Amino acid sequence: MQPTITQQEAAERADAYTRAAIAQLPAEAKFTKYEADINNCSLPSDNGPQGRVIAFTSYETKMVPVSEFNQYFDKIKDYWTRNGFIVLDDSRPKDWYLWVQHQPDEFRMSIQGNDKGLLTIGAVSPCVWPNGNPPG
């Protein structure tokens, strides 16, 4: 069991990644923080030990016309791929969903939209120990 960053550091990094992505978009989009929290990492994808947590944050806006979503997605995708993220899924044009993972820290981010005009950008950390160190 290896040390990790703390849950506080994970929350700060998730928020920083999200704000950096939003900064690439026009200011008139007016994203506001929708949620930020810490959850148990009860089903870790890496089959690791219990007791770890994930940090996540998301921002949303209803100020972007659906007709402009593709431009926003393209801008975010370009920014992410130039900054160490690999694309895990780009569901366009079927769905408004783009999912990426940062290398090497494994933070995952997404941008998602719906036909009602809601656009959301967020990040989730990998599983981390709350205080950075495994128990024991």
mmCIF file with all atom_site columns, N, CA and C in Angstrom, residues 51-115:
data_model
loop_
_atom_site.group_PDB
_atom_site.id
_atom_site.type_symbol
_atom_site.label_atom_id
_atom_site.label_alt_id
_atom_site.label_comp_id
_atom_site.label_asym_id
_atom_site.label_entity_id
_atom_site.label_seq_id
_atom_site.pdbx_PDB_ins_code
_atom_site.Cartn_x
_atom_site.Cartn_y
_atom_site.Cartn_z
_atom_site.occupancy
_atom_site.B_iso_or_equiv
_atom_site.pdbx_formal_charge
_atom_site.auth_seq_id
_atom_site.auth_comp_id
_atom_site.auth_asym_id
_atom_site.auth_atom_id
_atom_site.pdbx_PDB_model_num
ATOM 1   N N  . GLY A 1 51  ? -10.975 1.949  2.296   1.00 0.00 ? 51  GLY A N  1
ATOM 2   C CA . GLY A 1 51  ? -10.607 3.046  3.187   1.00 0.00 ? 51  GLY A CA 1
ATOM 3   C C  . GLY A 1 51  ? -10.148 4.283  2.446   1.00 0.00 ? 51  GLY A C  1
ATOM 4   N N  . ARG A 1 52  ? -10.034 4.189  1.138   1.00 0.00 ? 52  ARG A N  1
ATOM 5   C CA . ARG A 1 52  ? -9.622  5.353  0.352   1.00 0.00 ? 52  ARG A CA 1
ATOM 6   C C  . ARG A 1 52  ? -10.859 6.138  -0.094  1.00 0.00 ? 52  ARG A C  1
ATOM 7   N N  . VAL A 1 53  ? -10.631 7.330  -0.590  1.00 0.00 ? 53  VAL A N  1
ATOM 8   C CA . VAL A 1 53  ? -11.709 8.216  -1.022  1.00 0.00 ? 53  VAL A CA 1
ATOM 9   C C  . VAL A 1 53  ? -11.392 8.794  -2.395  1.00 0.00 ? 53  VAL A C  1
ATOM 10  N N  . ILE A 1 54  ? -12.423 9.348  -3.025  1.00 0.00 ? 54  ILE A N  1
ATOM 11  C CA . ILE A 1 54  ? -12.240 10.132 -4.247  1.00 0.00 ? 54  ILE A CA 1
ATOM 12  C C  . ILE A 1 54  ? -12.773 11.535 -3.990  1.00 0.00 ? 54  ILE A C  1
ATOM 13  N N  . ALA A 1 55  ? -12.172 12.509 -4.640  1.00 0.00 ? 55  ALA A N  1
ATOM 14  C CA . ALA A 1 55  ? -12.651 13.887 -4.581  1.00 0.00 ? 55  ALA A CA 1
ATOM 15  C C  . ALA A 1 55  ? -13.197 14.243 -5.954  1.00 0.00 ? 55  ALA A C  1
ATOM 16  N N  . PHE A 1 56  ? -14.293 14.972 -5.976  1.00 0.00 ? 56  PHE A N  1
ATOM 17  C CA . PHE A 1 56  ? -14.833 15.394 -7.256  1.00 0.00 ? 56  PHE A CA 1
ATOM 18  C C  . PHE A 1 56  ? -15.396 16.800 -7.176  1.00 0.00 ? 56  PHE A C  1
ATOM 19  N N  . THR A 1 57  ? -15.449 17.437 -8.321  1.00 0.00 ? 57  THR A N  1
ATOM 20  C CA . THR A 1 57  ? -16.029 18.771 -8.427  1.00 0.00 ? 57  THR A CA 1
ATOM 21  C C  . THR A 1 57  ? -16.662 18.905 -9.794  1.00 0.00 ? 57  THR A C  1
ATOM 22  N N  . SER A 1 58  ? -17.697 19.720 -9.886  1.00 0.00 ? 58  SER A N  1
ATOM 23  C CA . SER A 1 58  ? -18.290 19.995 -11.190 1.00 0.00 ? 58  SER A CA 1
ATOM 24  C C  . SER A 1 58  ? -18.870 21.407 -11.214 1.00 0.00 ? 58  SER A C  1
ATOM 25  N N  . TYR A 1 59  ? -18.835 21.975 -12.407 1.00 0.00 ? 59  TYR A N  1
ATOM 26  C CA . TYR A 1 59  ? -19.372 23.300 -12.678 1.00 0.00 ? 59  TYR A CA 1
ATOM 27  C C  . TYR A 1 59  ? -20.383 23.158 -13.809 1.00 0.00 ? 59  TYR A C  1
ATOM 28  N N  . GLU A 1 60  ? -21.385 24.033 -13.820 1.00 0.00 ? 60  GLU A N  1
ATOM 29  C CA . GLU A 1 60  ? -22.393 23.944 -14.866 1.00 0.00 ? 60  GLU A CA 1
ATOM 30  C C  . GLU A 1 60  ? -22.800 25.329 -15.361 1.00 0.00 ? 60  GLU A C  1
ATOM 31  N N  . THR A 1 61  ? -23.412 25.325 -16.540 1.00 0.00 ? 61  THR A N  1
ATOM 32  C CA . THR A 1 61  ? -23.974 26.547 -17.104 1.00 0.00 ? 61  THR A CA 1
ATOM 33  C C  . THR A 1 61  ? -25.169 26.192 -17.967 1.00 0.00 ? 61  THR A C  1
ATOM 34  N N  . LYS A 1 62  ? -26.068 27.131 -18.077 1.00 0.00 ? 62  LYS A N  1
ATOM 35  C CA . LYS A 1 62  ? -27.185 27.038 -19.019 1.00 0.00 ? 62  LYS A CA 1
ATOM 36  C C  . LYS A 1 62  ? -27.127 28.213 -19.989 1.00 0.00 ? 62  LYS A C  1
ATOM 37  N N  . MET A 1 63  ? -25.977 28.863 -20.049 1.00 0.00 ? 63  MET A N  1
ATOM 38  C CA . MET A 1 63  ? -25.802 30.073 -20.840 1.00 0.00 ? 63  MET A CA 1
ATOM 39  C C  . MET A 1 63  ? -25.274 29.803 -22.252 1.00 0.00 ? 63  MET A C  1
ATOM 40  N N  . VAL A 1 64  ? -25.052 28.539 -22.600 1.00 0.00 ? 64  VAL A N  1
ATOM 41  C CA . VAL A 1 64  ? -24.493 28.197 -23.905 1.00 0.00 ? 64  VAL A CA 1
ATOM 42  C C  . VAL A 1 64  ? -25.589 27.552 -24.755 1.00 0.00 ? 64  VAL A C  1
ATOM 43  N N  . PRO A 1 65  ? -25.894 28.128 -25.910 1.00 0.00 ? 65  PRO A N  1
ATOM 44  C CA . PRO A 1 65  ? -26.887 27.485 -26.786 1.00 0.00 ? 65  PRO A CA 1
ATOM 45  C C  . PRO A 1 65  ? -26.392 26.107 -27.235 1.00 0.00 ? 65  PRO A C  1
ATOM 46  N N  . VAL A 1 66  ? -27.301 25.145 -27.303 1.00 0.00 ? 66  VAL A N  1
ATOM 47  C CA . VAL A 1 66  ? -26.945 23.795 -27.732 1.00 0.00 ? 66  VAL A CA 1
ATOM 48  C C  . VAL A 1 66  ? -26.253 23.835 -29.090 1.00 0.00 ? 66  VAL A C  1
ATOM 49  N N  . SER A 1 67  ? -26.633 24.768 -29.943 1.00 0.00 ? 67  SER A N  1
ATOM 50  C CA . SER A 1 67  ? -26.011 24.884 -31.273 1.00 0.00 ? 67  SER A CA 1
ATOM 51  C C  . SER A 1 67  ? -24.523 25.201 -31.200 1.00 0.00 ? 67  SER A C  1
ATOM 52  N N  . GLU A 1 68  ? -24.038 25.662 -30.030 1.00 0.00 ? 68  GLU A N  1
ATOM 53  C CA . GLU A 1 68  ? -22.617 25.990 -29.861 1.00 0.00 ? 68  GLU A CA 1
ATOM 54  C C  . GLU A 1 68  ? -21.842 24.917 -29.091 1.00 0.00 ? 68  GLU A C  1
ATOM 55  N N  . PHE A 1 69  ? -22.526 23.875 -28.632 1.00 0.00 ? 69  PHE A N  1
ATOM 56  C CA . PHE A 1 69  ? -21.862 22.839 -27.840 1.00 0.00 ? 69  PHE A CA 1
ATOM 57  C C  . PHE A 1 69  ? -20.644 22.261 -28.560 1.00 0.00 ? 69  PHE A C  1
ATOM 58  N N  . ASN A 1 70  ? -20.768 21.959 -29.829 1.00 0.00 ? 70  ASN A N  1
ATOM 59  C CA . ASN A 1 70  ? -19.660 21.327 -30.545 1.00 0.00 ? 70  ASN A CA 1
ATOM 60  C C  . ASN A 1 70  ? -18.404 22.192 -30.506 1.00 0.00 ? 70  ASN A C  1
ATOM 61  N N  . GLN A 1 71  ? -18.567 23.500 -30.640 1.00 0.00 ? 71  GLN A N  1
ATOM 62  C CA . GLN A 1 71  ? -17.417 24.406 -30.557 1.00 0.00 ? 71  GLN A CA 1
ATOM 63  C C  . GLN A 1 71  ? -16.769 24.339 -29.175 1.00 0.00 ? 71  GLN A C  1
ATOM 64  N N  . TYR A 1 72  ? -17.583 24.283 -28.134 1.00 0.00 ? 72  TYR A N  1
ATOM 65  C CA . TYR A 1 72  ? -17.069 24.202 -26.766 1.00 0.00 ? 72  TYR A CA 1
ATOM 66  C C  . TYR A 1 72  ? -16.347 22.871 -26.539 1.00 0.00 ? 72  TYR A C  1
ATOM 67  N N  . PHE A 1 73  ? -16.957 21.791 -26.984 1.00 0.00 ? 73  PHE A N  1
ATOM 68  C CA . PHE A 1 73  ? -16.340 20.471 -26.839 1.00 0.00 ? 73  PHE A CA 1
ATOM 69  C C  . PHE A 1 73  ? -15.003 20.421 -27.578 1.00 0.00 ? 73  PHE A C  1
ATOM 70  N N  . ASP A 1 74  ? -14.966 20.940 -28.800 1.00 0.00 ? 74  ASP A N  1
ATOM 71  C CA . ASP A 1 74  ? -13.721 20.936 -29.576 1.00 0.00 ? 74  ASP A CA 1
ATOM 72  C C  . ASP A 1 74  ? -12.626 21.729 -28.878 1.00 0.00 ? 74  ASP A C  1
ATOM 73  N N  . LYS A 1 75  ? -12.993 22.880 -28.325 1.00 0.00 ? 75  LYS A N  1
ATOM 74  C CA . LYS A 1 75  ? -12.016 23.727 -27.629 1.00 0.00 ? 75  LYS A CA 1
ATOM 75  C C  . LYS A 1 75  ? -11.458 23.016 -26.393 1.00 0.00 ? 75  LYS A C  1
ATOM 76  N N  . ILE A 1 76  ? -12.354 22.401 -25.620 1.00 0.00 ? 76  ILE A N  1
ATOM 77  C CA . ILE A 1 76  ? -11.936 21.680 -24.404 1.00 0.00 ? 76  ILE A CA 1
ATOM 78  C C  . ILE A 1 76  ? -11.101 20.455 -24.773 1.00 0.00 ? 76  ILE A C  1
ATOM 79  N N  . LYS A 1 77  ? -11.530 19.714 -25.776 1.00 0.00 ? 77  LYS A N  1
ATOM 80  C CA . LYS A 1 77  ? -10.784 18.523 -26.194 1.00 0.00 ? 77  LYS A CA 1
ATOM 81  C C  . LYS A 1 77  ? -9.375  18.907 -26.642 1.00 0.00 ? 77  LYS A C  1
ATOM 82  N N  . ASP A 1 78  ? -9.264  19.960 -27.416 1.00 0.00 ? 78  ASP A N  1
ATOM 83  C CA . ASP A 1 78  ? -7.956  20.428 -27.867 1.00 0.00 ? 78  ASP A CA 1
ATOM 84  C C  . ASP A 1 78  ? -7.083  20.826 -26.672 1.00 0.00 ? 78  ASP A C  1
ATOM 85  N N  . TYR A 1 79  ? -7.643  21.570 -25.729 1.00 0.00 ? 79  TYR A N  1
ATOM 86  C CA . TYR A 1 79  ? -6.903  21.981 -24.540 1.00 0.00 ? 79  TYR A CA 1
ATOM 87  C C  . TYR A 1 79  ? -6.435  20.758 -23.750 1.00 0.00 ? 79  TYR A C  1
ATOM 88  N N  . TRP A 1 80  ? -7.355  19.823 -23.513 1.00 0.00 ? 80  TRP A N  1
ATOM 89  C CA . TRP A 1 80  ? -6.996  18.649 -22.730 1.00 0.00 ? 80  TRP A CA 1
ATOM 90  C C  . TRP A 1 80  ? -5.906  17.822 -23.411 1.00 0.00 ? 80  TRP A C  1
ATOM 91  N N  . THR A 1 81  ? -6.038  17.560 -24.695 1.00 0.00 ? 81  THR A N  1
ATOM 92  C CA . THR A 1 81  ? -5.050  16.707 -25.367 1.00 0.00 ? 81  THR A CA 1
ATOM 93  C C  . THR A 1 81  ? -3.685  17.386 -25.466 1.00 0.00 ? 81  THR A C  1
ATOM 94  N N  . ARG A 1 82  ? -3.647  18.709 -25.439 1.00 0.00 ? 82  ARG A N  1
ATOM 95  C CA . ARG A 1 82  ? -2.362  19.423 -25.422 1.00 0.00 ? 82  ARG A CA 1
ATOM 96  C C  . ARG A 1 82  ? -1.756  19.493 -24.025 1.00 0.00 ? 82  ARG A C  1
ATOM 97  N N  . ASN A 1 83  ? -2.517  19.085 -23.009 1.00 0.00 ? 83  ASN A N  1
ATOM 98  C CA . ASN A 1 83  ? -2.058  19.233 -21.620 1.00 0.00 ? 83  ASN A CA 1
ATOM 99  C C  . ASN A 1 83  ? -2.066  17.934 -20.835 1.00 0.00 ? 83  ASN A C  1
ATOM 100 N N  . GLY A 1 84  ? -1.715  16.835 -21.484 1.00 0.00 ? 84  GLY A N  1
ATOM 101 C CA . GLY A 1 84  ? -1.472  15.591 -20.770 1.00 0.00 ? 84  GLY A CA 1
ATOM 102 C C  . GLY A 1 84  ? -2.674  14.697 -20.544 1.00 0.00 ? 84  GLY A C  1
ATOM 103 N N  . PHE A 1 85  ? -3.800  14.999 -21.173 1.00 0.00 ? 85  PHE A N  1
ATOM 104 C CA . PHE A 1 85  ? -4.981  14.153 -21.031 1.00 0.00 ? 85  PHE A CA 1
ATOM 105 C C  . PHE A 1 85  ? -5.125  13.264 -22.262 1.00 0.00 ? 85  PHE A C  1
ATOM 106 N N  . ILE A 1 86  ? -5.591  12.041 -22.036 1.00 0.00 ? 86  ILE A N  1
ATOM 107 C CA . ILE A 1 86  ? -5.903  11.151 -23.151 1.00 0.00 ? 86  ILE A CA 1
ATOM 108 C C  . ILE A 1 86  ? -7.423  10.969 -23.184 1.00 0.00 ? 86  ILE A C  1
ATOM 109 N N  . VAL A 1 87  ? -7.954  10.870 -24.379 1.00 0.00 ? 87  VAL A N  1
ATOM 110 C CA . VAL A 1 87  ? -9.400  10.727 -24.549 1.00 0.00 ? 87  VAL A CA 1
ATOM 111 C C  . VAL A 1 87  ? -9.804  9.279  -24.264 1.00 0.00 ? 87  VAL A C  1
ATOM 112 N N  . LEU A 1 88  ? -10.741 9.106  -23.338 1.00 0.00 ? 88  LEU A N  1
ATOM 113 C CA . LEU A 1 88  ? -11.293 7.790  -23.017 1.00 0.00 ? 88  LEU A CA 1
ATOM 114 C C  . LEU A 1 88  ? -12.571 7.541  -23.808 1.00 0.00 ? 88  LEU A C  1
ATOM 115 N N  . ASP A 1 89  ? -13.344 8.596  -24.036 1.00 0.00 ? 89  ASP A N  1
ATOM 116 C CA . ASP A 1 89  ? -14.592 8.469  -24.778 1.00 0.00 ? 89  ASP A CA 1
ATOM 117 C C  . ASP A 1 89  ? -15.013 9.837  -25.303 1.00 0.00 ? 89  ASP A C  1
ATOM 118 N N  . ASP A 1 90  ? -15.379 9.875  -26.555 1.00 0.00 ? 90  ASP A N  1
ATOM 119 C CA . ASP A 1 90  ? -15.986 11.063 -27.169 1.00 0.00 ? 90  ASP A CA 1
ATOM 120 C C  . ASP A 1 90  ? -17.231 10.554 -27.875 1.00 0.00 ? 90  ASP A C  1
ATOM 121 N N  . SER A 1 91  ? -18.378 10.735 -27.260 1.00 0.00 ? 91  SER A N  1
ATOM 122 C CA . SER A 1 91  ? -19.629 10.148 -27.733 1.00 0.00 ? 91  SER A CA 1
ATOM 123 C C  . SER A 1 91  ? -20.353 10.989 -28.777 1.00 0.00 ? 91  SER A C  1
ATOM 124 N N  . ARG A 1 92  ? -19.746 12.086 -29.172 1.00 0.00 ? 92  ARG A N  1
ATOM 125 C CA . ARG A 1 92  ? -20.395 12.914 -30.186 1.00 0.00 ? 92  ARG A CA 1
ATOM 126 C C  . ARG A 1 92  ? -20.376 12.190 -31.529 1.00 0.00 ? 92  ARG A C  1
ATOM 127 N N  . PRO A 1 93  ? -21.359 12.316 -32.339 1.00 0.00 ? 93  PRO A N  1
ATOM 128 C CA . PRO A 1 93  ? -22.533 13.191 -32.221 1.00 0.00 ? 93  PRO A CA 1
ATOM 129 C C  . PRO A 1 93  ? -23.728 12.530 -31.533 1.00 0.00 ? 93  PRO A C  1
ATOM 130 N N  . LYS A 1 94  ? -23.620 11.246 -31.193 1.00 0.00 ? 94  LYS A N  1
ATOM 131 C CA . LYS A 1 94  ? -24.754 10.548 -30.552 1.00 0.00 ? 94  LYS A CA 1
ATOM 132 C C  . LYS A 1 94  ? -25.142 11.222 -29.230 1.00 0.00 ? 94  LYS A C  1
ATOM 133 N N  . ASP A 1 95  ? -24.173 11.460 -28.379 1.00 0.00 ? 95  ASP A N  1
ATOM 134 C CA . ASP A 1 95  ? -24.386 12.102 -27.076 1.00 0.00 ? 95  ASP A CA 1
ATOM 135 C C  . ASP A 1 95  ? -23.402 13.242 -26.921 1.00 0.00 ? 95  ASP A C  1
ATOM 136 N N  . TRP A 1 96  ? -23.754 14.202 -26.075 1.00 0.00 ? 96  TRP A N  1
ATOM 137 C CA . TRP A 1 96  ? -22.834 15.279 -25.735 1.00 0.00 ? 96  TRP A CA 1
ATOM 138 C C  . TRP A 1 96  ? -22.018 14.840 -24.526 1.00 0.00 ? 96  TRP A C  1
ATOM 139 N N  . TYR A 1 97  ? -20.960 14.069 -24.770 1.00 0.00 ? 97  TYR A N  1
ATOM 140 C CA . TYR A 1 97  ? -20.148 13.547 -23.672 1.00 0.00 ? 97  TYR A CA 1
ATOM 141 C C  . TYR A 1 97  ? -18.716 13.322 -24.147 1.00 0.00 ? 97  TYR A C  1
ATOM 142 N N  . LEU A 1 98  ? -17.781 13.885 -23.397 1.00 0.00 ? 98  LEU A N  1
ATOM 143 C CA . LEU A 1 98  ? -16.355 13.710 -23.655 1.00 0.00 ? 98  LEU A CA 1
ATOM 144 C C  . LEU A 1 98  ? -15.701 13.418 -22.317 1.00 0.00 ? 98  LEU A C  1
ATOM 145 N N  . TRP A 1 99  ? -14.900 12.345 -22.272 1.00 0.00 ? 99  TRP A N  1
ATOM 146 C CA . TRP A 1 99  ? -14.302 11.873 -21.024 1.00 0.00 ? 99  TRP A CA 1
ATOM 147 C C  . TRP A 1 99  ? -12.816 11.675 -21.271 1.00 0.00 ? 99  TRP A C  1
ATOM 148 N N  . VAL A 1 100 ? -11.973 12.205 -20.382 1.00 0.00 ? 100 VAL A N  1
ATOM 149 C CA . VAL A 1 100 ? -10.514 12.136 -20.533 1.00 0.00 ? 100 VAL A CA 1
ATOM 150 C C  . VAL A 1 100 ? -9.857  11.751 -19.210 1.00 0.00 ? 100 VAL A C  1
ATOM 151 N N  . GLN A 1 101 ? -8.591  11.324 -19.305 1.00 0.00 ? 101 GLN A N  1
ATOM 152 C CA . GLN A 1 101 ? -7.807  11.010 -18.106 1.00 0.00 ? 101 GLN A CA 1
ATOM 153 C C  . GLN A 1 101 ? -6.446  11.674 -18.227 1.00 0.00 ? 101 GLN A C  1
ATOM 154 N N  . HIS A 1 102 ? -6.032  12.313 -17.143 1.00 0.00 ? 102 HIS A N  1
ATOM 155 C CA . HIS A 1 102 ? -4.727  12.979 -17.105 1.00 0.00 ? 102 HIS A CA 1
ATOM 156 C C  . HIS A 1 102 ? -3.636  11.962 -16.795 1.00 0.00 ? 102 HIS A C  1
ATOM 157 N N  . GLN A 1 103 ? -2.526  12.113 -17.471 1.00 0.00 ? 103 GLN A N  1
ATOM 158 C CA . GLN A 1 103 ? -1.372  11.253 -17.228 1.00 0.00 ? 103 GLN A CA 1
ATOM 159 C C  . GLN A 1 103 ? -0.282  12.092 -16.575 1.00 0.00 ? 103 GLN A C  1
ATOM 160 N N  . PRO A 1 104 ? 0.379   11.680 -15.543 1.00 0.00 ? 104 PRO A N  1
ATOM 161 C CA . PRO A 1 104 ? 0.315   10.355 -14.942 1.00 0.00 ? 104 PRO A CA 1
ATOM 162 C C  . PRO A 1 104 ? -0.551  10.280 -13.692 1.00 0.00 ? 104 PRO A C  1
ATOM 163 N N  . ASP A 1 105 ? -1.222  11.367 -13.280 1.00 0.00 ? 105 ASP A N  1
ATOM 164 C CA . ASP A 1 105 ? -1.905  11.338 -11.975 1.00 0.00 ? 105 ASP A CA 1
ATOM 165 C C  . ASP A 1 105 ? -3.294  10.704 -11.991 1.00 0.00 ? 105 ASP A C  1
ATOM 166 N N  . GLU A 1 106 ? -3.813  10.349 -13.148 1.00 0.00 ? 106 GLU A N  1
ATOM 167 C CA . GLU A 1 106 ? -5.057  9.597  -13.319 1.00 0.00 ? 106 GLU A CA 1
ATOM 168 C C  . GLU A 1 106 ? -6.321  10.340 -12.898 1.00 0.00 ? 106 GLU A C  1
ATOM 169 N N  . PHE A 1 107 ? -6.269  11.660 -12.824 1.00 0.00 ? 107 PHE A N  1
ATOM 170 C CA . PHE A 1 107 ? -7.500  12.410 -12.626 1.00 0.00 ? 107 PHE A CA 1
ATOM 171 C C  . PHE A 1 107 ? -8.303  12.304 -13.915 1.00 0.00 ? 107 PHE A C  1
ATOM 172 N N  . ARG A 1 108 ? -9.607  12.134 -13.770 1.00 0.00 ? 108 ARG A N  1
ATOM 173 C CA . ARG A 1 108 ? -10.479 12.039 -14.936 1.00 0.00 ? 108 ARG A CA 1
ATOM 174 C C  . ARG A 1 108 ? -11.379 13.263 -14.985 1.00 0.00 ? 108 ARG A C  1
ATOM 175 N N  . MET A 1 109 ? -11.643 13.706 -16.197 1.00 0.00 ? 109 MET A N  1
ATOM 176 C CA . MET A 1 109 ? -12.489 14.876 -16.404 1.00 0.00 ? 109 MET A CA 1
ATOM 177 C C  . MET A 1 109 ? -13.516 14.574 -17.478 1.00 0.00 ? 109 MET A C  1
ATOM 178 N N  . SER A 1 110 ? -14.593 15.323 -17.436 1.00 0.00 ? 110 SER A N  1
ATOM 179 C CA . SER A 1 110 ? -15.598 15.187 -18.478 1.00 0.00 ? 110 SER A CA 1
ATOM 180 C C  . SER A 1 110 ? -16.276 16.520 -18.739 1.00 0.00 ? 110 SER A C  1
ATOM 181 N N  . ILE A 1 111 ? -16.792 16.615 -19.944 1.00 0.00 ? 111 ILE A N  1
ATOM 182 C CA . ILE A 1 111 ? -17.706 17.694 -20.298 1.00 0.00 ? 111 ILE A CA 1
ATOM 183 C C  . ILE A 1 111 ? -18.930 16.988 -20.861 1.00 0.00 ? 111 ILE A C  1
ATOM 184 N N  . GLN A 1 112 ? -20.092 17.432 -20.415 1.00 0.00 ? 112 GLN A N  1
ATOM 185 C CA . GLN A 1 112 ? -21.336 16.767 -20.805 1.00 0.00 ? 112 GLN A CA 1
ATOM 186 C C  . GLN A 1 112 ? -22.414 17.818 -21.016 1.00 0.00 ? 112 GLN A C  1
ATOM 187 N N  . GLY A 1 113 ? -23.235 17.603 -22.019 1.00 0.00 ? 113 GLY A N  1
ATOM 188 C CA . GLY A 1 113 ? -24.339 18.516 -22.291 1.00 0.00 ? 113 GLY A CA 1
ATOM 189 C C  . GLY A 1 113 ? -25.620 17.740 -22.539 1.00 0.00 ? 113 GLY A C  1
ATOM 190 N N  . ASN A 1 114 ? -26.742 18.460 -22.474 1.00 0.00 ? 114 ASN A N  1
ATOM 191 C CA . ASN A 1 114 ? -28.010 17.818 -22.809 1.00 0.00 ? 114 ASN A CA 1
ATOM 192 C C  . ASN A 1 114 ? -28.835 18.719 -23.714 1.00 0.00 ? 114 ASN A C  1
ATOM 193 N N  . ASP A 1 115 ? -29.898 18.182 -24.254 1.00 0.00 ? 115 ASP A N  1
ATOM 194 C CA . ASP A 1 115 ? -30.707 18.927 -25.216 1.00 0.00 ? 115 ASP A CA 1
ATOM 195 C C  . ASP A 1 115 ? -31.521 20.052 -24.583 1.00 0.00 ? 115 ASP A C  1
#
